[in-house]
């Protein structure tokens, strides 16, 4: 993707001078010419409820199950659904026309899946607040793709499930995950609430026992039991893997019941009470109160929350609070366990300051209990050793990250070259030499995750990204074949490192708006005219899609309360990293709060594939030219600041990965826009 002529750089500078285990069931207990279509991307959500016209909810409540015996009919699920409908209308301003209710007979499998796609996914936008709520039975069945840690799929039992003819089955967690993947590519603010069991215990009722559990869904004829996958990230509920763009709230842990009480689900009733009392709290704070209320009534039911957005304000404001994680273990002299893990961005080696339960800010110095260092991770848990303490570290103590370990920045590569021993040997030697110099690449086995696969196709080495377009073909017989290979892999590793740089604890708020035109033409005097504004299109997976020759323009707005330095990086499909703004040699002036920058136009150029634009805003100026790949650059030998030190790690690998103290770097944030070039 190439920028236009320097005229547009001049325009841009002028604008600167003027101025983002089975889900078991619940138990009872104008005339003007049209403008180009735009899309807005922000690194923090609007304060709840945001623009309620863009908020959508799909609410499901099922009491009646005609294909299940009488003892499995429920009482409170429709009540729950109506309670949730009133809650989001009263407190968060959801419009009635933007709420789809599916109750009893309407809550068929086809209807639920269809409305999820047609109502939620198709209507979702970047600033939408999306809710999917389900109240009813849950169950489990044999895992059919080995993606579960226990070999079983969790399911939602629909009104028409388990019909005598066997034509309608439960909604598997895999089906829900596929829909959520599409939804979260369109909206950064998705909440899923499942008031159903998560263990296969299968009954929601006042006096449910294992003897009254809904039977597990039988496997299909000829289906064999899948082998449990110990590496599966299916969370404490067993229902969904972690995702940065949604919060999953569930009624109980894996292998627990969800109870009904006074005509409602215990968790839904508690959520309603807590939110109506304090609608401006975070998901985490809400769930602490919900847990306390439910567990006081039903000691065997422990509501859960999962996902990296749990520190967001309800339906908004991720990143505007001081984030912390909770200690879940009882006091221990040497080690503690945290209620957060890989899904929440926790890394081994990071340092946390631990404060008394209820602490919301590190400014409350009198509450400090000690410091801990992360030593081991699971998807939703972290173990830590105690570095220092001034008192006992009790359960529910608050741990605030004070130094982040960025960990292994090497790109995993699968070298699938066993078919040619000579080439395989040359490549291994080249990788070893590279590791002694930069260490940006690590070789992985066939059963491990990889970012690039290198394989032989005739006389060529092919580099391919998972589920994307081939990256490069290299003539294996060329004298510099391995040099070409390492050059491409090194550039791709650096590109990915830049892509992954994030500061989740930032208080800054930036957004950018994207406009699109069909093409641009230049007249005899060198003046450029953009032609035919176009709507923004997305792929089936929810990614923006642009054609070769299209023209785009960004407007970057500072919605923070302080001035920020803005940098626009183009992570191109050719593996290059280009600094599009500010131009080389241009003055790096901070942008005041409320001001915006309208960038010069950029033309979409080949090769096809996934292109990413990344805006980084900082409170301190820094040199992002060190990350560009217009040619080989050596690793800076003397970083000027902690931020430069961080960029140095991204550029040079992680053999000596260092702990970076976020506050000493200065506040910074980023936002990226991904699109497919066709």
Tab-separated table of C-alpha atoms in Angstrom, residues 270-651:
chain	number	residue	atom	x	y	z
A	270	UNK	CA	-27.959	-11.412	41.566
A	271	UNK	CA	-26.726	-9.710	38.370
A	272	UNK	CA	-29.960	-7.709	38.184
A	273	UNK	CA	-29.657	-6.604	41.815
A	274	UNK	CA	-25.981	-5.658	41.592
A	275	UNK	CA	-26.239	-3.714	38.310
A	276	UNK	CA	-29.325	-1.763	39.356
A	277	UNK	CA	-27.485	-0.757	42.532
A	278	UNK	CA	-24.299	0.314	40.720
A	279	UNK	CA	-24.426	0.295	36.885
A	280	UNK	CA	-21.014	1.964	36.504
A	281	UNK	CA	-18.902	-0.804	38.010
A	282	UNK	CA	-16.605	-3.114	36.081
A	283	UNK	CA	-17.392	-6.685	35.081
A	284	UNK	CA	-14.922	-7.918	37.664
A	285	UNK	CA	-16.448	-5.848	40.480
A	286	UNK	CA	-19.940	-6.947	39.436
A	287	UNK	CA	-18.966	-10.602	39.499
A	288	UNK	CA	-17.328	-10.279	42.911
A	289	UNK	CA	-20.666	-9.094	44.319
A	290	UNK	CA	-22.640	-11.671	42.287
A	291	UNK	CA	-20.381	-14.463	43.499
A	292	UNK	CA	-20.836	-13.370	47.105
A	293	UNK	CA	-24.636	-13.257	46.826
A	294	UNK	CA	-25.014	-16.586	44.994
A	295	UNK	CA	-22.465	-18.483	47.045
A	296	UNK	CA	-24.057	-17.326	50.304
A	297	UNK	CA	-27.317	-18.978	49.199
A	298	UNK	CA	-25.880	-21.984	47.324
A	299	UNK	CA	-22.408	-22.905	48.544
A	300	UNK	CA	-21.825	-25.363	45.669
A	301	UNK	CA	-22.494	-22.766	42.929
A	302	UNK	CA	-19.594	-20.458	42.027
A	303	UNK	CA	-20.343	-17.998	39.165
A	304	UNK	CA	-17.391	-17.381	36.842
A	305	UNK	CA	-16.050	-14.649	34.565
A	306	UNK	CA	-13.468	-15.204	31.822
A	307	UNK	CA	-11.709	-13.135	29.154
A	308	UNK	CA	-9.380	-10.159	28.965
A	309	UNK	CA	-12.156	-7.524	28.984
A	310	UNK	CA	-13.245	-8.241	32.522
A	311	UNK	CA	-11.608	-4.989	33.726
A	312	UNK	CA	-13.893	-2.970	31.453
A	313	UNK	CA	-16.774	-0.967	32.825
A	314	UNK	CA	-20.039	-2.761	32.126
A	315	UNK	CA	-20.623	-2.386	28.386
A	316	UNK	CA	-17.696	0.015	28.001
A	317	UNK	CA	-14.559	1.805	29.099
A	318	UNK	CA	-11.878	-0.848	28.875
A	319	UNK	CA	-8.519	0.583	29.918
A	320	UNK	CA	-9.786	3.621	31.878
A	321	UNK	CA	-9.301	2.003	35.274
A	322	UNK	CA	-6.273	0.672	37.066
A	323	UNK	CA	-6.365	-3.019	36.269
A	324	UNK	CA	-5.645	-5.735	38.784
A	325	UNK	CA	-6.039	-9.476	39.227
A	326	UNK	CA	-7.123	-11.340	42.330
A	327	UNK	CA	-5.296	-13.807	44.530
A	328	UNK	CA	-7.298	-17.060	44.689
A	329	UNK	CA	-5.111	-19.100	47.048
A	330	UNK	CA	-5.132	-18.914	50.819
A	331	UNK	CA	-2.126	-17.357	52.527
A	332	UNK	CA	1.128	-19.130	51.686
A	333	UNK	CA	4.605	-18.152	52.785
A	334	UNK	CA	6.255	-18.844	49.430
A	335	UNK	CA	3.755	-18.827	46.567
A	336	UNK	CA	0.301	-17.605	45.520
A	337	UNK	CA	-2.179	-18.309	42.708
A	338	UNK	CA	-3.807	-15.523	40.642
A	339	UNK	CA	-7.209	-15.636	38.993
A	340	UNK	CA	-5.802	-14.669	35.579
A	341	UNK	CA	-3.517	-16.288	33.029
A	342	UNK	CA	-2.577	-16.454	29.370
A	343	UNK	CA	-6.080	-15.360	28.314
A	344	UNK	CA	-5.582	-12.123	30.213
A	345	UNK	CA	-2.106	-11.265	28.920
A	346	UNK	CA	-0.213	-12.377	32.016
A	347	UNK	CA	3.417	-13.372	31.290
A	348	UNK	CA	6.042	-15.340	33.199
A	349	UNK	CA	8.555	-13.024	34.878
A	350	UNK	CA	6.191	-10.078	35.288
A	351	UNK	CA	6.140	-8.402	38.713
A	352	UNK	CA	2.950	-7.556	40.644
A	353	UNK	CA	2.397	-5.464	43.757
A	354	UNK	CA	-0.173	-7.068	46.068
A	355	UNK	CA	-2.653	-4.975	48.064
A	356	UNK	CA	-5.390	-5.723	50.582
A	357	UNK	CA	-8.736	-7.018	49.223
A	358	UNK	CA	-10.927	-4.203	47.892
A	359	UNK	CA	-7.997	-1.989	46.838
A	360	UNK	CA	-8.708	-0.276	43.510
A	361	UNK	CA	-5.544	1.782	42.972
A	362	UNK	CA	-1.839	1.627	43.729
A	363	UNK	CA	-2.250	5.123	45.196
A	364	UNK	CA	-3.597	3.377	48.314
A	365	UNK	CA	-0.066	2.781	49.596
A	366	UNK	CA	-1.114	1.830	53.117
A	367	UNK	CA	-2.796	-1.293	51.675
A	368	UNK	CA	0.420	-2.692	50.164
A	369	UNK	CA	1.138	-6.253	51.289
A	370	UNK	CA	4.121	-7.230	49.136
A	371	UNK	CA	5.434	-8.093	45.677
A	372	UNK	CA	5.233	-11.305	43.651
A	373	UNK	CA	6.759	-12.633	40.418
A	374	UNK	CA	4.843	-14.835	37.940
A	375	UNK	CA	6.481	-18.266	37.617
A	376	UNK	CA	3.959	-20.426	35.693
A	377	UNK	CA	0.824	-19.999	33.578
A	378	UNK	CA	-2.389	-21.754	32.608
A	379	UNK	CA	-5.072	-20.240	30.344
A	380	UNK	CA	-6.937	-18.733	33.311
A	381	UNK	CA	-4.506	-19.045	36.213
A	382	UNK	CA	-0.999	-17.909	37.137
A	383	UNK	CA	1.337	-19.100	39.869
A	384	UNK	CA	3.728	-16.652	41.507
A	385	UNK	CA	6.484	-16.631	44.089
A	386	UNK	CA	6.541	-14.057	46.870
A	387	UNK	CA	9.451	-11.641	46.512
A	388	UNK	CA	8.711	-9.556	49.596
A	389	UNK	CA	5.863	-9.139	52.046
A	390	UNK	CA	4.757	-6.829	54.852
A	391	UNK	CA	1.954	-9.105	56.012
A	392	UNK	CA	-0.239	-12.053	55.086
A	393	UNK	CA	-1.481	-12.260	51.487
A	394	UNK	CA	-5.095	-13.441	51.809
A	395	UNK	CA	-7.545	-14.738	49.251
A	396	UNK	CA	-9.089	-11.937	47.110
A	397	UNK	CA	-6.067	-9.673	47.583
A	398	UNK	CA	-5.573	-7.360	44.572
A	399	UNK	CA	-2.422	-7.718	42.442
A	400	UNK	CA	-1.367	-4.807	40.191
A	401	UNK	CA	1.246	-5.306	37.467
A	402	UNK	CA	4.211	-2.979	38.060
A	403	UNK	CA	6.734	-4.482	35.607
A	404	UNK	CA	5.866	-6.426	32.448
A	405	UNK	CA	7.971	-9.212	31.014
A	406	UNK	CA	7.372	-9.303	27.268
A	407	UNK	CA	8.620	-12.861	27.130
A	408	UNK	CA	9.581	-14.815	24.043
A	409	UNK	CA	9.390	-12.575	20.979
A	410	UNK	CA	10.728	-15.250	18.634
A	411	UNK	CA	8.448	-16.294	15.786
A	412	UNK	CA	7.605	-20.030	15.742
A	413	UNK	CA	8.448	-21.573	12.346
A	414	UNK	CA	7.685	-25.098	11.148
A	415	UNK	CA	10.472	-26.251	8.816
A	416	UNK	CA	8.757	-29.078	6.925
A	417	UNK	CA	11.799	-30.019	4.830
A	418	UNK	CA	12.443	-33.644	5.753
A	419	UNK	CA	11.951	-34.703	2.124
A	420	UNK	CA	15.293	-33.187	1.109
A	421	UNK	CA	18.140	-33.866	3.519
A	422	UNK	CA	20.589	-31.467	1.849
A	423	UNK	CA	18.208	-28.496	1.974
A	424	UNK	CA	17.131	-29.402	5.492
A	425	UNK	CA	20.758	-29.384	6.671
A	426	UNK	CA	21.480	-25.994	5.035
A	427	UNK	CA	18.389	-24.440	6.592
A	428	UNK	CA	19.219	-25.774	10.069
A	429	UNK	CA	22.689	-24.255	9.790
A	430	UNK	CA	21.232	-20.903	8.676
A	431	UNK	CA	18.785	-20.876	11.622
A	432	UNK	CA	21.623	-21.587	14.053
A	433	UNK	CA	23.719	-18.719	12.654
A	434	UNK	CA	20.680	-16.424	12.883
A	435	UNK	CA	20.059	-17.327	16.531
A	436	UNK	CA	23.596	-16.305	17.419
A	437	UNK	CA	23.002	-12.888	15.854
A	438	UNK	CA	19.385	-11.843	16.392
A	439	UNK	CA	17.340	-14.769	17.675
A	440	UNK	CA	13.999	-13.769	16.166
A	441	UNK	CA	13.050	-17.278	15.008
A	442	UNK	CA	12.508	-20.573	16.748
A	443	UNK	CA	11.920	-23.948	15.100
A	444	UNK	CA	8.855	-25.880	16.288
A	445	UNK	CA	7.557	-29.417	15.824
A	446	UNK	CA	4.675	-30.408	13.554
A	447	UNK	CA	2.218	-30.643	16.457
A	448	UNK	CA	3.034	-27.162	17.798
A	449	UNK	CA	1.600	-23.765	16.887
A	450	UNK	CA	3.479	-21.916	14.134
A	451	UNK	CA	3.285	-18.530	12.401
A	452	UNK	CA	5.119	-19.637	9.247
A	453	UNK	CA	5.456	-23.048	7.627
A	454	UNK	CA	8.355	-23.666	5.235
A	455	UNK	CA	7.866	-26.631	2.907
A	456	UNK	CA	9.069	-27.953	-0.449
A	457	UNK	CA	7.035	-27.687	-3.628
A	458	UNK	CA	9.051	-29.101	-6.504
A	459	UNK	CA	12.274	-27.136	-6.590
A	460	UNK	CA	10.999	-24.300	-4.416
A	461	UNK	CA	10.851	-23.547	-0.728
A	462	UNK	CA	7.390	-22.128	0.018
A	463	UNK	CA	6.693	-19.898	3.015
A	464	UNK	CA	3.066	-19.900	4.092
A	465	UNK	CA	1.089	-18.356	6.944
A	466	UNK	CA	-1.653	-20.472	8.552
A	467	UNK	CA	-5.006	-19.991	6.789
A	468	UNK	CA	-3.641	-17.132	4.660
A	469	UNK	CA	-2.062	-16.543	1.281
A	470	UNK	CA	1.423	-17.966	0.563
A	471	UNK	CA	4.073	-15.532	1.705
A	472	UNK	CA	6.994	-16.294	-0.614
A	473	UNK	CA	8.539	-18.830	-3.003
A	474	UNK	CA	12.307	-19.274	-3.088
A	475	UNK	CA	14.276	-21.285	-5.636
A	476	UNK	CA	15.876	-23.950	-3.453
A	477	UNK	CA	18.756	-24.355	-5.926
A	478	UNK	CA	19.770	-20.690	-5.752
A	479	UNK	CA	23.170	-20.075	-4.210
A	480	UNK	CA	21.667	-17.585	-1.756
A	481	UNK	CA	18.468	-19.556	-1.051
A	482	UNK	CA	19.024	-19.751	2.699
A	483	UNK	CA	19.980	-16.056	2.850
A	484	UNK	CA	16.715	-15.195	1.101
A	485	UNK	CA	14.833	-17.483	3.472
A	486	UNK	CA	16.294	-15.959	6.621
A	487	UNK	CA	15.741	-12.427	5.294
A	488	UNK	CA	12.035	-13.086	4.742
A	489	UNK	CA	11.583	-14.875	8.069
A	490	UNK	CA	13.414	-12.140	9.964
A	491	UNK	CA	11.278	-9.392	8.417
A	492	UNK	CA	8.090	-11.333	9.094
A	493	UNK	CA	9.130	-11.898	12.720
A	494	UNK	CA	9.767	-8.171	13.208
A	495	UNK	CA	6.447	-7.327	11.570
A	496	UNK	CA	4.615	-9.681	13.930
A	497	UNK	CA	6.413	-8.272	16.962
A	498	UNK	CA	5.306	-4.750	16.046
A	499	UNK	CA	1.790	-6.041	15.449
A	500	UNK	CA	1.659	-7.616	18.901
A	501	UNK	CA	2.991	-4.654	20.914
A	502	UNK	CA	0.191	-3.565	23.259
A	503	UNK	CA	-0.203	-1.693	26.519
A	504	UNK	CA	-3.446	-2.934	28.027
A	505	UNK	CA	-3.151	-0.735	31.107
A	506	UNK	CA	-3.117	2.547	29.161
A	507	UNK	CA	-5.409	5.418	30.141
A	508	UNK	CA	-5.086	6.978	26.660
A	509	UNK	CA	-7.920	6.918	24.161
A	510	UNK	CA	-7.468	7.226	20.404
A	511	UNK	CA	-9.677	6.367	17.473
A	512	UNK	CA	-9.395	6.511	13.729
A	513	UNK	CA	-11.991	6.712	10.997
A	514	UNK	CA	-11.468	5.039	7.629
A	515	UNK	CA	-12.920	6.301	4.339
A	516	UNK	CA	-12.756	4.503	0.982
A	517	UNK	CA	-12.912	5.522	-2.700
A	518	UNK	CA	-12.819	3.403	-5.831
A	519	UNK	CA	-9.761	5.031	-7.404
A	520	UNK	CA	-7.789	8.228	-7.970
A	521	UNK	CA	-6.691	9.951	-11.187
A	522	UNK	CA	-3.932	12.486	-11.780
A	523	UNK	CA	-4.329	15.263	-14.368
A	524	UNK	CA	-1.649	16.882	-16.551
A	525	UNK	CA	-0.802	19.361	-13.791
A	526	UNK	CA	-0.177	16.639	-11.206
A	527	UNK	CA	-3.362	17.317	-9.256
A	528	UNK	CA	-5.060	14.184	-7.879
A	529	UNK	CA	-8.810	13.608	-7.843
A	530	UNK	CA	-10.362	10.819	-5.822
A	531	UNK	CA	-13.314	9.205	-7.590
A	532	UNK	CA	-16.477	7.383	-6.468
A	533	UNK	CA	-16.901	6.998	-2.679
A	534	UNK	CA	-17.509	3.368	-1.716
A	535	UNK	CA	-19.060	1.583	1.220
A	536	UNK	CA	-16.739	-0.489	3.362
A	537	UNK	CA	-17.049	-4.225	2.672
A	538	UNK	CA	-16.182	-7.163	4.890
A	539	UNK	CA	-15.323	-10.800	4.257
A	540	UNK	CA	-17.394	-13.675	5.639
A	541	UNK	CA	-15.001	-13.694	8.593
A	542	UNK	CA	-15.731	-10.022	9.313
A	543	UNK	CA	-12.465	-8.543	8.000
A	544	UNK	CA	-12.555	-5.336	5.957
A	545	UNK	CA	-11.887	-6.115	2.300
A	546	UNK	CA	-10.313	-3.669	-0.176
A	547	UNK	CA	-9.574	-3.971	-3.880
A	548	UNK	CA	-6.273	-3.214	-5.537
A	549	UNK	CA	-6.315	0.449	-6.632
A	550	UNK	CA	-8.812	1.542	-3.949
A	551	UNK	CA	-8.019	4.747	-2.063
A	552	UNK	CA	-8.336	5.041	1.715
A	553	UNK	CA	-7.884	7.929	4.125
A	554	UNK	CA	-7.632	7.884	7.918
A	555	UNK	CA	-8.715	10.497	10.448
A	556	UNK	CA	-6.946	9.993	13.792
A	557	UNK	CA	-8.536	11.671	16.820
A	558	UNK	CA	-7.056	12.168	20.282
A	559	UNK	CA	-9.844	11.482	22.769
A	560	UNK	CA	-7.459	11.473	25.711
A	561	UNK	CA	-7.218	14.179	28.344
A	562	UNK	CA	-3.563	14.916	27.535
A	563	UNK	CA	-1.496	15.611	24.392
A	564	UNK	CA	-0.127	12.567	22.555
A	565	UNK	CA	2.489	11.897	19.881
A	566	UNK	CA	0.903	9.910	17.055
A	567	UNK	CA	2.638	7.404	14.777
A	568	UNK	CA	1.017	5.483	11.922
A	569	UNK	CA	2.669	2.203	10.923
A	570	UNK	CA	1.778	0.192	7.808
A	571	UNK	CA	2.411	-3.534	8.340
A	572	UNK	CA	2.210	-4.505	4.708
A	573	UNK	CA	1.433	-7.794	2.989
A	574	UNK	CA	4.958	-7.893	1.571
A	575	UNK	CA	6.369	-8.156	5.080
A	576	UNK	CA	7.470	-4.545	5.146
A	577	UNK	CA	6.947	-2.144	8.041
A	578	UNK	CA	6.526	1.466	6.889
A	579	UNK	CA	6.134	4.597	8.988
A	580	UNK	CA	3.413	6.549	7.133
A	581	UNK	CA	3.207	9.357	9.684
A	582	UNK	CA	5.044	11.461	10.578
A	583	UNK	CA	7.090	11.689	7.408
A	584	UNK	CA	10.825	11.244	7.792
A	585	UNK	CA	12.320	14.579	8.828
A	586	UNK	CA	8.941	16.067	9.760
A	587	UNK	CA	8.485	17.645	13.173
A	588	UNK	CA	6.989	15.255	15.715
A	589	UNK	CA	4.498	17.597	17.406
A	590	UNK	CA	2.113	16.384	20.116
A	591	UNK	CA	-1.590	16.435	19.250
A	592	UNK	CA	-3.766	18.230	21.860
A	593	UNK	CA	-6.854	16.567	23.351
A	594	UNK	CA	-9.841	16.644	21.015
A	595	UNK	CA	-7.765	17.392	17.921
A	596	UNK	CA	-7.468	15.141	14.886
A	597	UNK	CA	-5.134	14.401	12.008
A	598	UNK	CA	-6.489	13.642	8.561
A	599	UNK	CA	-3.890	11.576	6.774
A	600	UNK	CA	-2.989	11.814	3.135
A	601	UNK	CA	-4.633	9.290	0.848
A	602	UNK	CA	-3.143	5.843	0.432
A	603	UNK	CA	-3.549	3.570	-2.568
A	604	UNK	CA	-4.089	-0.169	-2.038
A	605	UNK	CA	-1.404	-2.161	-3.852
A	606	UNK	CA	-0.454	-5.860	-4.112
A	607	UNK	CA	0.418	-8.409	-2.981
A	608	UNK	CA	-2.918	-9.749	-1.811
A	609	UNK	CA	-3.341	-10.882	1.772
A	610	UNK	CA	-3.747	-9.438	5.246
A	611	UNK	CA	-2.550	-5.820	5.686
A	612	UNK	CA	-2.579	-4.005	9.026
A	613	UNK	CA	-2.489	-0.296	9.837
A	614	UNK	CA	-1.415	0.392	13.413
A	615	UNK	CA	-1.685	3.707	15.233
A	616	UNK	CA	0.531	4.138	18.292
A	617	UNK	CA	0.028	7.129	20.579
A	618	UNK	CA	2.571	8.010	23.261
A	619	UNK	CA	2.973	10.686	25.913
A	620	UNK	CA	6.704	10.799	25.157
A	621	UNK	CA	8.204	11.137	21.659
A	622	UNK	CA	10.095	8.101	20.365
A	623	UNK	CA	11.858	6.931	17.204
A	624	UNK	CA	9.695	4.472	15.307
A	625	UNK	CA	11.952	4.668	12.255
A	626	UNK	CA	13.997	1.956	13.954
A	627	UNK	CA	11.144	-0.453	13.201
A	628	UNK	CA	10.854	0.220	9.478
A	629	UNK	CA	12.035	-2.355	6.965
A	630	UNK	CA	12.955	-0.415	3.846
A	631	UNK	CA	16.328	-2.137	4.225
A	632	UNK	CA	18.302	-4.105	6.766
A	633	UNK	CA	18.867	-2.229	9.989
A	634	UNK	CA	21.088	-3.374	12.811
A	635	UNK	CA	19.729	-3.515	16.320
A	636	UNK	CA	20.217	-0.209	18.169
A	637	UNK	CA	23.098	-0.683	20.578
A	638	UNK	CA	22.250	2.046	23.073
A	639	UNK	CA	18.502	2.540	23.627
A	640	UNK	CA	17.799	6.141	24.639
A	641	UNK	CA	14.741	5.465	26.797
A	642	UNK	CA	12.686	2.587	28.205
A	643	UNK	CA	10.357	2.889	25.197
A	644	UNK	CA	13.359	2.582	22.879
A	645	UNK	CA	14.388	-0.442	24.925
A	646	UNK	CA	11.023	-2.054	24.270
A	647	UNK	CA	11.284	-1.364	20.535
A	648	UNK	CA	14.792	-2.785	20.629
A	649	UNK	CA	13.407	-6.053	21.972
A	650	UNK	CA	10.813	-6.162	19.191
A	651	UNK	CA	13.526	-5.556	16.596
